[in-house]
Amino acid sequence: MARYIRERRGKIPQRVFARKIGVAQSTIMRIENEDQNVTLSTLEALCQVFHADIAELFPPLETTRVYSSGVPLGLGVPERGSAATVHDEPAEHKTSTGKRGRKKTPSPARK
């Protein structure tokens, strides 16, 4: 959503845009920096200003490739040239508490 807002806002200063939708400039800054969740009233105001449906504000979920060395976290870095494992996992998302994380998915069986 942050990217969508920045792109649609264009060259309009955050201060001017914030006034137009009835929030503080710092609110727009935190939303664009993904430091704050958006309230329902702000979502409604964004939809009105952009003449958009609420679904347009949220990007589609995408899958990213996560590369790991198979070394447990905190136990060091694998040697250069060692094999890596590739896992397809959902992209990073923010939870309802605003914390970043990845959705929990079962790992493929290892041999």
CSV table of C-alpha atoms in Angstrom, one decimal:
chain,number,residue,atom,x,y,z
A,1,MET,CA,0.0,0.0,0.0
A,2,ALA,CA,2.9,2.4,0.8
A,3,ARG,CA,4.2,2.2,-2.8
A,4,TYR,CA,0.7,2.7,-4.2
A,5,ILE,CA,0.1,5.8,-2.1
A,6,ARG,CA,3.5,7.3,-3.0
A,7,GLU,CA,3.0,6.7,-6.7
A,8,ARG,CA,-0.6,8.1,-6.7
A,9,ARG,CA,0.4,11.1,-4.6
A,10,GLY,CA,3.0,11.9,-7.2
A,11,LYS,CA,4.7,15.3,-6.6
A,12,ILE,CA,2.1,16.6,-4.2
A,13,PRO,CA,3.9,17.3,-0.9
A,14,GLN,CA,2.9,15.0,2.0
A,15,ARG,CA,1.7,18.0,4.0
A,16,VAL,CA,-0.7,19.1,1.3
A,17,PHE,CA,-1.9,15.5,0.6
A,18,ALA,CA,-2.4,14.9,4.4
A,19,ARG,CA,-4.5,18.0,4.7
A,20,LYS,CA,-6.6,16.9,1.7
A,21,ILE,CA,-7.5,13.5,3.4
A,22,GLY,CA,-7.7,15.0,6.9
A,23,VAL,CA,-4.7,13.5,8.7
A,24,ALA,CA,-1.4,14.8,9.9
A,25,GLN,CA,1.6,14.9,7.6
A,26,SER,CA,3.5,12.6,10.0
A,27,THR,CA,0.7,10.0,9.5
A,28,ILE,CA,1.3,10.0,5.7
A,29,MET,CA,5.0,9.7,6.3
A,30,ARG,CA,4.6,6.7,8.7
A,31,ILE,CA,2.2,5.0,6.3
A,32,GLU,CA,4.6,5.5,3.4
A,33,ASN,CA,7.5,4.2,5.5
A,34,GLU,CA,5.4,1.2,6.6
A,35,ASP,CA,5.8,2.2,10.2
A,36,GLN,CA,2.1,2.6,10.9
A,37,ASN,CA,-1.1,0.6,10.1
A,38,VAL,CA,-3.8,2.5,8.3
A,39,THR,CA,-7.1,3.2,10.1
A,40,LEU,CA,-10.4,2.4,8.4
A,41,SER,CA,-11.3,6.2,8.2
A,42,THR,CA,-7.9,6.9,6.5
A,43,LEU,CA,-8.5,4.0,4.1
A,44,GLU,CA,-11.9,5.5,3.2
A,45,ALA,CA,-10.4,8.9,2.7
A,46,LEU,CA,-7.6,7.4,0.4
A,47,CYS,CA,-10.3,5.7,-1.7
A,48,GLN,CA,-12.2,8.9,-2.1
A,49,VAL,CA,-9.2,11.0,-3.1
A,50,PHE,CA,-7.9,8.3,-5.5
A,51,HIS,CA,-11.3,7.4,-6.8
A,52,ALA,CA,-10.3,3.8,-6.1
A,53,ASP,CA,-11.8,0.6,-4.6
A,54,ILE,CA,-10.2,-0.5,-1.4
A,55,ALA,CA,-8.8,-3.6,-3.1
A,56,GLU,CA,-6.7,-1.4,-5.3
A,57,LEU,CA,-4.8,0.0,-2.3
A,58,PHE,CA,-3.4,-3.5,-1.4
A,59,PRO,CA,-0.9,-5.2,-3.7
A,60,PRO,CA,-1.5,-8.8,-4.7
A,61,LEU,CA,0.3,-11.4,-2.5
A,62,GLU,CA,3.5,-12.6,-4.2
A,63,THR,CA,5.9,-15.4,-3.6
A,64,THR,CA,9.6,-14.7,-3.1
A,65,ARG,CA,12.5,-17.0,-3.1
A,66,VAL,CA,14.3,-17.4,0.3
A,67,TYR,CA,17.8,-18.7,0.1
A,68,SER,CA,19.3,-20.5,3.1
A,69,SER,CA,22.5,-22.3,3.8
A,70,GLY,CA,21.0,-24.9,6.0
A,71,VAL,CA,23.1,-23.5,8.9
A,72,PRO,CA,20.9,-22.9,12.0
A,73,LEU,CA,20.5,-19.2,12.8
A,74,GLY,CA,23.2,-17.9,15.1
A,75,LEU,CA,25.7,-20.7,14.4
A,76,GLY,CA,27.9,-18.9,12.0
A,77,VAL,CA,28.2,-18.3,8.3
A,78,PRO,CA,28.6,-21.2,5.8
A,79,GLU,CA,31.9,-21.4,3.9
A,80,ARG,CA,32.1,-19.7,0.5
A,81,GLY,CA,30.9,-22.0,-2.2
A,82,SER,CA,28.8,-24.3,0.0
A,83,ALA,CA,25.5,-25.5,-1.2
A,84,ALA,CA,22.3,-23.5,-0.4
A,85,THR,CA,18.7,-24.6,-0.2
A,86,VAL,CA,15.9,-22.7,-2.0
A,87,HIS,CA,12.5,-22.4,-0.3
A,88,ASP,CA,9.5,-20.8,-1.9
A,89,GLU,CA,7.7,-18.8,0.8
A,90,PRO,CA,5.2,-16.0,0.9
A,91,ALA,CA,6.6,-12.5,0.8
A,92,GLU,CA,7.2,-10.6,4.0
A,93,HIS,CA,4.0,-9.0,5.5
A,94,LYS,CA,3.0,-6.9,8.4
A,95,THR,CA,0.9,-8.6,11.1
A,96,SER,CA,-2.1,-6.9,12.8
A,97,THR,CA,0.3,-5.7,15.5
A,98,GLY,CA,2.5,-3.9,12.8
A,99,LYS,CA,5.4,-6.3,13.3
A,100,ARG,CA,7.1,-7.7,10.2
A,101,GLY,CA,7.3,-11.4,9.6
A,102,ARG,CA,6.7,-14.2,7.2
A,103,LYS,CA,3.6,-16.5,7.2
A,104,LYS,CA,4.3,-19.8,8.7
A,105,THR,CA,4.3,-22.5,6.0
A,106,PRO,CA,5.4,-26.1,6.4
A,107,SER,CA,9.0,-26.8,5.3
A,108,PRO,CA,9.5,-29.4,2.6
A,109,ALA,CA,10.7,-32.8,3.9
A,110,ARG,CA,14.5,-33.0,4.0
A,111,LYS,CA,16.4,-36.2,3.0
